[in-house]
Coordinates of C-alpha atoms and ligand atoms in Angstrom, one line a residue:
M1 CA 120.0 109.7 139.0
G2 CA 122.6 107.3 141.7
Q3 CA 126.9 107.7 140.4
T4 CA 127.0 107.6 136.6
W5 CA 129.3 105.4 135.3
F6 CA 129.5 107.0 132.3
K7 CA 127.1 109.5 130.1
Y8 CA 128.1 109.5 126.8
G9 CA 128.3 107.7 123.8
V10 CA 128.4 109.7 120.0
C11 CA 128.0 106.1 118.5
I12 CA 130.9 106.4 116.3
L13 CA 132.9 106.7 119.1
A14 CA 131.6 104.5 120.3
V15 CA 132.3 101.4 117.9
L16 CA 136.2 102.1 117.7
L17 CA 136.6 101.9 121.6
V18 CA 135.3 98.8 121.2
V19 CA 138.1 97.3 118.4
S20 CA 140.5 98.0 121.4
A21 CA 137.6 97.1 124.1
C22 CA 137.3 93.5 123.1
K23 CA 139.7 90.9 122.3
D24 CA 140.4 90.7 118.6
S25 CA 137.8 88.3 117.1
S26 CA 140.6 86.0 116.5
K27 CA 141.7 85.2 119.9
Q28 CA 137.1 85.4 120.9
K29 CA 136.4 82.8 118.4
E30 CA 139.1 79.9 120.7
A31 CA 136.1 79.1 122.8
M32 CA 134.7 77.7 120.1
P33 CA 135.8 74.8 118.6
A34 CA 137.1 75.2 114.9
Q35 CA 134.8 72.4 113.3
D36 CA 131.4 74.9 114.7
Q37 CA 133.4 77.5 113.3
K38 CA 131.0 78.1 109.4
W39 CA 131.2 80.6 107.6
W40 CA 127.5 80.7 107.2
K41 CA 127.0 81.0 110.9
E42 CA 129.1 84.1 110.9
A43 CA 127.6 85.6 106.9
I44 CA 125.1 88.7 107.8
V45 CA 122.4 88.1 104.5
Y46 CA 120.9 91.4 103.0
Q47 CA 118.2 90.2 100.7
I48 CA 117.9 91.9 97.7
Y49 CA 114.0 91.8 95.9
P50 CA 115.3 92.3 92.1
R51 CA 111.5 94.0 91.4
S52 CA 112.3 97.3 93.3
F53 CA 116.0 97.4 94.3
K54 CA 116.8 99.3 91.3
D55 CA 115.5 100.0 87.2
S56 CA 118.6 100.8 85.0
D57 CA 116.8 100.5 81.9
G58 CA 113.5 102.8 82.7
D59 CA 111.0 100.0 82.3
G60 CA 109.7 100.3 86.2
V61 CA 111.2 97.1 86.9
G62 CA 113.9 96.7 89.8
D63 CA 116.7 94.5 87.3
L64 CA 120.3 92.8 87.2
Q65 CA 122.5 96.6 86.0
G66 CA 120.9 98.3 88.7
I67 CA 121.7 95.6 91.4
I68 CA 125.5 95.7 89.6
Q69 CA 125.3 99.9 89.8
K70 CA 124.7 99.3 93.7
L71 CA 127.1 96.8 94.5
D72 CA 129.0 99.3 95.6
Y73 CA 126.7 100.2 98.4
V74 CA 125.4 97.4 99.1
Q75 CA 129.3 96.8 99.9
S76 CA 129.1 99.3 102.1
L77 CA 126.9 98.1 104.3
G78 CA 129.7 95.7 105.6
V79 CA 127.1 92.7 104.3
T80 CA 128.8 90.0 103.9
A81 CA 126.2 87.4 101.5
V82 CA 122.5 89.0 99.8
W83 CA 120.0 86.7 99.4
L84 CA 118.1 87.3 95.8
N85 CA 114.4 86.6 95.3
P86 CA 113.8 84.9 92.3
I87 CA 115.4 85.5 89.0
Y88 CA 114.6 83.0 86.0
T89 CA 112.1 83.4 83.6
S90 CA 108.7 83.9 84.8
P91 CA 105.3 85.2 83.4
N92 CA 105.6 86.5 86.5
A93 CA 101.7 85.5 88.3
D94 CA 103.7 85.4 91.7
N95 CA 106.4 87.8 90.9
G96 CA 108.7 85.2 90.1
Y97 CA 107.8 82.0 92.5
D98 CA 106.5 81.0 89.4
V99 CA 109.2 79.6 87.0
S100 CA 109.3 79.0 83.7
D101 CA 112.2 79.0 83.0
Y102 CA 115.5 77.2 85.7
R103 CA 118.5 78.1 83.5
N104 CA 117.4 81.8 82.2
I105 CA 116.7 85.0 83.6
M106 CA 113.6 86.7 83.6
E107 CA 113.9 88.7 80.6
E108 CA 112.4 92.2 82.6
F109 CA 116.1 91.4 84.5
G110 CA 117.9 91.4 82.2
T111 CA 121.0 88.3 80.3
M112 CA 122.6 85.9 81.9
E113 CA 125.4 87.9 80.8
D114 CA 124.5 90.5 83.4
F115 CA 124.1 87.0 85.9
D116 CA 127.3 86.3 86.0
Q117 CA 128.5 90.3 85.7
M118 CA 126.3 91.1 88.4
M119 CA 128.0 87.7 91.0
D120 CA 131.7 88.3 89.8
G121 CA 131.0 91.7 91.2
M122 CA 129.5 90.8 94.6
H123 CA 132.5 88.3 94.1
Q124 CA 134.7 90.7 93.7
R125 CA 133.3 92.8 97.2
G126 CA 133.8 90.0 98.7
I127 CA 130.3 89.0 99.3
K128 CA 128.5 85.8 98.9
L129 CA 125.4 84.8 96.3
V130 CA 122.4 83.0 97.8
M131 CA 119.6 82.2 94.9
D132 CA 116.0 81.2 95.6
I133 CA 115.1 78.1 94.8
V134 CA 111.3 77.5 93.5
V135 CA 111.0 74.1 93.6
N136 CA 107.9 72.5 95.4
H137 CA 105.9 74.3 92.3
S138 CA 106.9 75.4 89.2
S139 CA 105.4 78.1 87.2
N140 CA 101.6 76.1 84.7
E141 CA 103.8 77.8 81.6
H142 CA 107.0 75.1 82.3
E143 CA 107.3 73.0 79.7
W144 CA 107.2 70.4 82.0
F145 CA 103.6 71.1 82.6
K146 CA 102.5 71.9 79.6
Q147 CA 103.9 68.6 78.4
S148 CA 102.2 67.3 81.6
R149 CA 98.9 68.7 80.9
S150 CA 99.0 67.5 78.0
S151 CA 97.7 64.1 77.9
R152 CA 97.2 61.6 80.0
D153 CA 100.1 58.8 79.5
N154 CA 102.6 61.5 78.3
P155 CA 105.8 60.9 80.0
Y156 CA 105.5 64.6 81.9
R157 CA 102.5 63.7 83.7
D158 CA 104.3 62.0 86.8
Y159 CA 105.9 65.2 87.3
Y160 CA 102.8 67.0 89.0
H161 CA 99.7 65.9 91.2
W162 CA 97.0 65.0 88.9
W163 CA 93.7 63.6 90.0
P164 CA 91.4 62.1 87.8
A165 CA 87.3 64.0 87.3
E166 CA 86.2 59.9 87.6
K167 CA 87.0 59.3 90.9
G168 CA 85.1 61.9 91.6
N169 CA 86.2 65.3 93.7
P170 CA 89.2 65.2 94.7
P171 CA 89.8 66.0 98.8
Y172 CA 89.7 69.1 100.1
R173 CA 92.8 70.9 99.7
Y174 CA 93.8 74.8 100.6
S175 CA 95.2 77.2 98.3
L176 CA 97.3 79.6 100.2
F177 CA 96.4 81.9 97.1
D178 CA 93.4 80.9 95.2
A179 CA 91.0 83.4 94.9
K180 CA 88.5 80.1 96.3
G181 CA 90.8 78.6 98.5
D182 CA 90.2 75.6 97.1
A183 CA 94.3 73.5 96.1
W184 CA 92.6 71.7 93.5
Q185 CA 92.1 73.1 90.0
Y186 CA 90.2 71.4 86.8
D187 CA 92.0 70.7 84.1
S188 CA 89.4 70.3 80.6
L189 CA 92.2 69.2 78.6
T190 CA 92.3 66.2 80.2
N191 CA 89.7 66.2 82.5
A192 CA 91.8 66.2 85.4
Y193 CA 92.6 68.3 88.5
Y194 CA 95.9 69.3 89.3
L195 CA 97.1 70.7 92.8
H196 CA 98.5 73.6 94.1
Y197 CA 99.3 74.9 97.7
F198 CA 99.7 78.0 96.1
A199 CA 97.8 79.8 92.9
K200 CA 96.2 78.2 90.2
Q201 CA 99.2 79.1 88.0
Q202 CA 101.6 77.1 90.0
P203 CA 101.3 73.8 90.1
D204 CA 102.6 71.3 92.4
L205 CA 105.5 68.9 91.5
N206 CA 105.7 65.9 93.0
W207 CA 108.9 65.1 95.0
S208 CA 107.6 61.1 94.8
N209 CA 109.1 60.9 91.1
P210 CA 112.5 59.9 90.4
K211 CA 112.8 62.1 87.8
V212 CA 111.3 65.2 89.2
R213 CA 114.3 64.9 91.8
Q214 CA 117.2 64.7 89.8
E215 CA 116.1 67.6 87.4
V216 CA 115.8 69.6 90.3
Y217 CA 119.2 69.2 91.2
D218 CA 120.0 69.4 88.2
I219 CA 119.3 72.9 87.9
M220 CA 121.1 73.2 91.3
K221 CA 124.7 71.8 89.9
F222 CA 123.8 74.7 87.1
W223 CA 123.6 77.5 89.6
A224 CA 126.5 76.0 91.5
D225 CA 128.7 75.2 89.3
K226 CA 128.6 78.8 87.7
G227 CA 129.5 79.8 90.9
V228 CA 126.4 80.5 93.1
D229 CA 127.6 79.9 97.1
G230 CA 124.0 79.7 98.1
F231 CA 120.2 77.5 98.3
R232 CA 116.2 78.5 99.6
L233 CA 114.5 76.4 99.6
D234 CA 111.1 77.9 98.4
A235 CA 108.5 76.8 100.4
F236 CA 110.0 73.0 100.3
Q237 CA 108.5 71.9 104.1
F238 CA 106.0 71.2 100.7
A239 CA 107.0 69.1 98.4
A240 CA 106.3 65.9 100.1
K241 CA 102.9 64.9 99.9
D242 CA 100.4 62.2 101.6
T243 CA 99.5 61.6 98.6
T244 CA 96.1 58.9 99.9
Y245 CA 94.6 62.1 100.6
P246 CA 93.6 61.9 103.9
K247 CA 90.3 63.7 105.1
F248 CA 91.7 66.8 107.4
P249 CA 89.4 67.8 109.8
D250 CA 87.6 70.9 109.5
G251 CA 88.7 74.4 110.0
F252 CA 92.7 72.8 109.5
E253 CA 92.9 75.2 107.1
K254 CA 93.7 77.8 110.0
D255 CA 96.9 75.6 110.6
F256 CA 97.5 74.5 107.7
I257 CA 101.4 73.8 108.1
Q258 CA 100.3 71.1 110.7
Y259 CA 99.1 68.8 108.0
Y260 CA 101.1 70.1 105.2
A261 CA 104.8 70.4 105.7
M262 CA 107.2 67.3 106.5
Q263 CA 105.2 64.7 105.3
D264 CA 106.5 61.3 105.1
G265 CA 109.8 60.9 102.2
L266 CA 110.9 65.0 102.5
H267 CA 113.8 64.5 104.5
E268 CA 115.0 61.2 102.5
Y269 CA 114.8 63.8 99.7
L270 CA 116.5 66.8 100.8
K271 CA 119.3 63.8 102.3
E272 CA 119.3 63.0 98.4
M273 CA 119.0 66.8 97.7
N274 CA 122.3 67.1 100.1
Q275 CA 124.2 64.4 98.6
A276 CA 123.8 65.1 95.1
V277 CA 124.6 69.6 95.5
F278 CA 125.3 70.3 99.0
S279 CA 127.9 67.8 100.1
K280 CA 129.8 68.4 96.4
Y281 CA 130.3 72.2 97.0
D282 CA 131.0 75.3 99.0
V283 CA 127.1 76.1 99.6
M284 CA 125.3 77.2 102.7
S285 CA 121.8 76.2 102.2
V286 CA 118.5 77.9 104.0
S287 CA 114.9 76.2 103.9
E288 CA 111.9 78.3 104.3
G289 CA 110.0 76.9 106.6
A290 CA 111.3 74.7 110.3
G291 CA 109.0 72.2 110.2
R292 CA 106.3 72.2 112.8
N293 CA 107.8 71.8 116.2
F294 CA 111.4 72.1 117.7
E295 CA 111.7 68.1 116.8
D296 CA 111.2 69.1 112.9
A297 CA 113.0 71.7 113.0
H298 CA 116.3 70.1 114.6
E299 CA 115.1 67.2 112.2
L300 CA 115.8 69.4 109.1
V301 CA 119.5 71.5 110.5
D302 CA 121.0 69.4 113.1
Q303 CA 124.7 69.0 111.7
D304 CA 124.7 64.8 111.4
R305 CA 122.0 64.8 109.7
N306 CA 123.2 65.6 106.9
E307 CA 119.6 67.7 105.5
L308 CA 120.3 72.0 105.8
N309 CA 122.5 74.2 107.3
M310 CA 119.9 76.2 108.6
A311 CA 115.9 77.2 109.0
Y312 CA 113.7 80.1 108.8
A313 CA 111.2 79.1 111.9
F314 CA 108.2 80.7 111.5
E315 CA 106.5 81.6 114.6
G316 CA 108.7 85.0 115.4
V317 CA 106.6 86.4 111.5
D318 CA 103.5 84.5 113.1
I319 CA 102.8 86.9 117.1
P320 CA 100.3 88.4 116.3
K321 CA 100.7 92.3 114.7
Y322 CA 97.8 94.3 113.7
K323 CA 97.4 97.2 116.8
G324 CA 100.8 96.5 118.3
Y325 CA 102.8 93.0 119.8
D326 CA 102.9 91.7 123.4
L327 CA 106.9 91.9 124.1
A328 CA 106.9 89.3 126.4
T329 CA 105.2 87.2 123.5
M330 CA 108.1 88.1 121.5
K331 CA 111.1 87.5 124.1
E332 CA 109.4 84.2 124.8
V333 CA 109.4 83.2 120.6
F334 CA 112.9 84.2 120.5
T335 CA 114.6 83.0 123.7
K336 CA 112.9 79.5 123.0
W337 CA 114.1 79.5 119.8
D338 CA 117.2 79.8 121.0
Q339 CA 117.5 78.3 123.9
E340 CA 116.4 74.8 121.5
F341 CA 119.6 75.4 119.1
A342 CA 121.9 76.0 121.3
H343 CA 124.0 73.3 120.9
D344 CA 123.0 71.5 117.7
G345 CA 121.8 72.9 114.8
W346 CA 121.3 76.5 113.9
L347 CA 118.3 79.1 113.0
S348 CA 118.0 82.4 110.9
I349 CA 116.7 85.4 112.8
F350 CA 114.6 88.0 110.7
L351 CA 111.8 90.3 111.3
A352 CA 111.4 90.9 108.0
N353 CA 111.3 90.2 104.1
H354 CA 109.1 90.5 101.1
D355 CA 106.1 88.3 102.7
Q356 CA 105.6 90.3 105.3
A357 CA 104.9 94.3 106.3
R358 CA 107.5 96.5 106.3
M359 CA 110.2 96.1 109.6
V360 CA 109.8 99.1 111.6
S361 CA 105.8 99.2 111.0
R362 CA 105.2 95.7 112.2
W363 CA 107.9 95.7 114.9
G364 CA 109.0 99.4 115.7
N365 CA 107.1 102.5 115.5
D366 CA 106.7 104.5 112.4
S367 CA 105.8 108.1 113.4
E368 CA 107.4 110.7 113.0
A369 CA 108.9 111.0 116.3
Y370 CA 109.9 107.1 117.0
R371 CA 110.6 105.9 113.9
D372 CA 114.6 106.7 113.2
V373 CA 115.3 105.4 117.1
S374 CA 113.2 102.5 116.6
A375 CA 114.7 101.2 113.3
K376 CA 117.6 101.6 114.8
L377 CA 116.1 99.3 117.9
L378 CA 115.4 96.3 115.1
N379 CA 119.1 96.3 113.4
T380 CA 120.2 95.9 116.6
F381 CA 118.4 93.4 118.1
L382 CA 119.0 92.0 114.4
L383 CA 122.7 91.5 114.3
S384 CA 122.8 90.5 118.2
M385 CA 120.9 87.6 118.5
R386 CA 122.0 83.9 117.8
G387 CA 121.7 82.7 114.8
T388 CA 122.5 83.5 111.0
P389 CA 120.6 87.4 110.2
Y390 CA 118.6 88.5 107.3
C391 CA 118.1 91.9 107.0
Y392 CA 115.5 93.3 104.4
Y393 CA 116.4 96.0 101.9
G394 CA 115.4 99.2 103.2
D395 CA 115.3 98.3 106.7
E396 CA 118.8 99.5 106.7
L397 CA 117.0 102.6 105.9
G398 CA 113.9 101.8 108.4
M399 CA 111.3 101.8 105.6
T400 CA 107.8 102.1 106.0
N401 CA 104.1 100.0 104.9
I402 CA 102.6 102.0 102.2
D403 CA 100.1 103.6 102.7
F404 CA 97.1 101.8 99.9
D405 CA 93.2 102.5 100.5
S406 CA 92.1 100.2 97.0
I407 CA 92.4 96.8 96.6
S408 CA 93.4 98.1 93.0
Q409 CA 96.5 99.4 93.9
Y410 CA 97.7 96.2 95.4
Q411 CA 100.3 93.6 92.8
D412 CA 100.4 90.8 95.2
I413 CA 98.0 87.9 94.2
A414 CA 97.3 86.9 97.7
A415 CA 96.2 91.0 98.6
I416 CA 94.0 90.1 95.4
N417 CA 92.9 87.0 95.0
G418 CA 92.1 87.3 99.1
Y419 CA 90.1 90.3 98.7
Q420 CA 87.9 87.9 96.1
K421 CA 87.9 85.2 98.5
A422 CA 87.0 87.6 101.5
L423 CA 84.2 89.5 99.1
D424 CA 82.7 86.2 98.2
E425 CA 82.5 84.2 101.7
G426 CA 80.8 88.0 103.3
E427 CA 83.6 89.0 105.6
D428 CA 82.9 92.5 106.2
M429 CA 85.2 94.5 103.8
E430 CA 86.4 97.7 105.5
L431 CA 88.0 95.4 108.1
F432 CA 90.0 93.8 105.5
M433 CA 91.3 96.6 104.1
E434 CA 92.1 97.7 107.5
L435 CA 94.3 94.5 108.3
L436 CA 95.4 94.7 104.3
N437 CA 97.2 97.6 104.6
F438 CA 99.1 96.4 107.1
S439 CA 100.1 93.6 106.8
S440 CA 100.0 92.8 103.1
R441 CA 103.3 91.7 101.0
D442 CA 104.0 95.0 98.7
N443 CA 104.4 97.3 101.9
G444 CA 107.5 95.3 101.7
R445 CA 107.8 95.3 97.9
T446 CA 107.9 99.2 97.5
P447 CA 111.1 100.5 95.5
M448 CA 114.4 100.9 97.1
Q449 CA 114.6 104.7 98.1
W450 CA 117.8 105.6 96.9
D451 CA 117.6 109.9 97.0
A452 CA 114.7 113.4 96.7
T453 CA 114.6 113.3 92.4
K454 CA 112.7 111.5 91.2
N455 CA 111.0 108.5 92.1
A456 CA 113.3 108.0 95.2
G457 CA 115.3 107.3 91.6
F458 CA 114.6 104.0 92.0
S459 CA 113.5 104.1 88.1
E460 CA 112.9 106.5 84.6
G461 CA 110.0 105.3 84.0
D462 CA 106.9 104.8 85.7
P463 CA 107.5 102.4 89.4
W464 CA 105.8 99.1 88.7
L465 CA 105.0 99.5 92.0
P466 CA 104.3 102.9 94.0
V467 CA 107.0 104.3 95.9
N468 CA 106.0 106.1 99.4
E469 CA 106.0 109.6 100.5
N470 CA 107.8 109.2 102.6
Y471 CA 111.0 109.2 100.0
M472 CA 111.9 112.9 100.1
E473 CA 112.5 112.5 103.5
L474 CA 113.5 109.0 103.9
N475 CA 116.7 108.1 101.2
V476 CA 119.9 106.8 100.9
E477 CA 121.9 110.2 99.9
K478 CA 119.8 112.0 102.4
E479 CA 121.0 108.8 105.1
N480 CA 124.6 108.9 103.9
S481 CA 125.3 111.9 104.4
N482 CA 123.9 111.7 108.7
E483 CA 126.6 110.6 111.0
N484 CA 124.1 109.4 113.5
S485 CA 121.5 107.6 110.5
V486 CA 119.6 104.9 110.9
L487 CA 121.9 103.3 107.9
N488 CA 124.9 104.5 109.4
H489 CA 124.0 103.2 112.2
F490 CA 123.5 99.2 110.6
R491 CA 126.7 100.1 109.6
K492 CA 127.9 100.7 112.5
M493 CA 126.0 96.8 113.9
T494 CA 128.0 94.8 111.0
I495 CA 130.9 96.1 112.1
L496 CA 130.3 95.6 115.9
R497 CA 128.9 91.4 114.2
K498 CA 132.2 90.9 111.9
E499 CA 134.5 92.1 115.2
N500 CA 133.2 90.2 117.9
P501 CA 132.1 86.2 117.3
V502 CA 130.8 86.4 121.1
L503 CA 127.4 88.2 118.6
V504 CA 127.9 85.3 116.5
Y505 CA 128.5 82.6 118.7
G506 CA 127.9 83.2 122.3
D507 CA 125.9 81.6 124.3
Y508 CA 122.3 84.2 124.6
Q509 CA 120.7 84.6 128.7
L510 CA 117.6 86.5 129.1
V511 CA 118.3 89.4 131.2
V512 CA 115.1 91.5 133.2
P513 CA 113.2 88.5 131.8
E514 CA 109.6 89.9 132.8
H515 CA 110.5 93.7 132.5
P516 CA 107.0 95.0 130.4
T517 CA 109.2 96.8 128.0
V518 CA 113.1 95.9 127.7
Y519 CA 113.8 93.0 126.3
A520 CA 117.3 92.1 128.0
Y521 CA 119.9 89.9 127.3
T522 CA 123.8 88.9 126.9
R523 CA 125.8 87.2 125.1
T524 CA 129.2 85.5 126.4
L525 CA 132.4 83.4 124.6
G526 CA 134.6 82.5 126.7
D527 CA 134.9 85.5 129.1
E528 CA 133.9 87.7 126.2
K529 CA 130.6 89.4 127.6
M530 CA 128.5 91.5 126.3
L531 CA 124.9 93.2 127.0
V532 CA 122.8 94.1 125.6
L533 CA 119.7 96.7 126.3
L534 CA 116.6 96.9 123.8
N535 CA 113.3 99.8 124.6
F536 CA 110.4 98.4 123.3
S537 CA 108.6 101.3 123.5
E538 CA 107.8 104.7 123.9
E539 CA 108.2 105.6 128.2
D540 CA 111.8 105.9 129.3
T541 CA 112.4 103.2 132.3
T542 CA 114.6 103.1 134.8
F543 CA 114.9 99.4 136.2
D544 CA 117.7 98.0 138.7
L545 CA 119.9 95.5 136.6
N546 CA 121.0 93.1 139.1
L547 CA 123.7 91.8 137.1
D548 CA 126.7 89.1 137.9
G549 CA 129.7 91.5 135.7
N550 CA 129.4 95.3 135.0
P551 CA 128.9 97.3 132.7
S552 CA 131.9 98.9 131.2
T553 CA 131.9 100.4 127.4
V554 CA 129.0 101.5 125.7
V555 CA 129.8 99.9 122.4
I556 CA 126.7 101.2 120.0
N557 CA 124.1 103.4 121.6
N558 CA 120.9 104.7 119.8
Y559 CA 121.5 107.9 122.1
T560 CA 123.9 109.7 122.2
D561 CA 123.8 109.4 126.2
L562 CA 122.9 106.3 128.7
D563 CA 122.1 106.5 132.3
I564 CA 123.4 103.6 134.4
T565 CA 124.9 103.2 137.3
D566 CA 126.2 100.3 139.6
K567 CA 122.3 99.1 140.2
T568 CA 120.3 101.5 137.9
V569 CA 119.7 101.9 134.2
R570 CA 118.3 104.1 132.3
L571 CA 116.6 103.7 129.0
L572 CA 114.8 106.3 126.9
P573 CA 111.7 105.6 124.6
Y574 CA 113.3 102.5 121.7
Q575 CA 116.8 103.0 123.2
A576 CA 119.1 100.8 122.3
V577 CA 122.6 100.3 123.9
I578 CA 125.2 97.2 124.0
L579 CA 128.1 97.4 126.5
K580 CA 131.2 95.7 126.8
M581 CA 130.5 93.6 130.4
D582 CA 134.1 92.9 132.3
Ligands
NOJ601 C1 106.8 81.5 99.4 C2 107.9 82.7 99.3 O1 108.3 83.7 100.4 C3 106.6 83.7 98.9 O2 106.8 84.5 98.5 C4 105.6 82.6 97.9 O3 104.7 83.3 97.7 C5 105.1 81.8 98.1 N1 106.9 81.1 99.0 C6 105.5 80.8 97.1 O4 106.1 80.6 96.1

């Protein structure tokens, strides 16, 4: 190809270069109004699924002492916050998303002393701790629910939603996890039905009851007083309900968010929560779900609303995915959410979590040939977009989906009940299993792969969920010792993001929007500009750049070389490059 500006790029060299190539971070930030700079916007969040991270006592279940053992590793990633999935006392119908005591630690995970030690260990390492708050529903074994169901005149009756059986069948509501899809569960004790949008072991709390709200704020203050740094509000967009129970159109289940989310009252509850909790501490708040549309999302997160700091919008991870996905749609979705929140509000960026397939299996290519390079590409994307990145444990290694072939291997209540429902409804079970194999939440929950010893070094006992067979080649120990591993690429990316506020705050502008396999964009802050080039395909591609400005320095590259001239660039399969522009 024509005149080559440079053809090099051992990654580590590139990262060292960036330090001198870019203005120091405080200079870059001068282009940002001080009041808009926030620690939670600059945070790099690492999500730990405690059940699967590290087991310290050999019972096959990860625990808090296990996390403590691995804090140096977490620090080595360069992340600045940890979001921990629920660790409260729970009968575990939904792996901790059914809480029976919000002020205690699940026995399998350890004790409150362990928690304090873990949090202190994080804080000593400069890592903040974000807790999962699960208060759309509690466990059916929570004392509130035991009281509530015991009699119709119990003081806790109104903590939940009941429908007396003498009024006839309750109006149909869809449950996401129920084996029959029915969100009303009959309870003979008081001859009434209670509402559960998720499993029947997860009765929905009645947020219109001020006593419930006060209980929740007190629980949050309990944890904030202990020193936690933030809260992720589980399923909170569903907390307010229209208890006149209007009839929904047939087939509403397919679009249930439009009917369940953001009902009247929700914003008042959030403002009240903000007043009672968030405003009193330096904590961050993030909601799972961003409502039904942009307007809802703005109302949740715009600064002048005094509700939440940020939300996860689902439209990205909801892009249809089985057997590939359409890159044009991905670009369109991520771009429109970015543009919509460019000036007001703030969002999170994520490609995976404990409810999703593994990032590289779903968005990249988990074949032996492309697993590493595509995992690096995806981490480059996550850590170079605007919005607070949430990186899921194991994705920093490129951990992949597991291959289960029988329903008996699945542990997830959503998979097990979903299977029963599909069977009852006469679905094509072969297809059902194929889809489950790809998208089951258990894919994202297999034990962390630490090394090549028994059970990938996760546990001395029998792991609660099988370890992925590829752990002998794909593990932390092996990747630590390889300068060009996915893990070390991830570390380079966290350094790059932290040293370059342009990657946090900079304006995002799509480049070559029509390109079928390349996702490219610039990030600009003041006179600092970066160009991100990502080839989402197995084919190499050469294309014109037509940029305003010259790419001058490679600051990250998942290959050793880059072919670029003043006119064209050639990207190898799944090549991911960030260049500084003059
Ligand atoms: C969303 C959580 O992420 C998921 O894991 C859980 O099953 C549901 N909410 C119910 O709490």
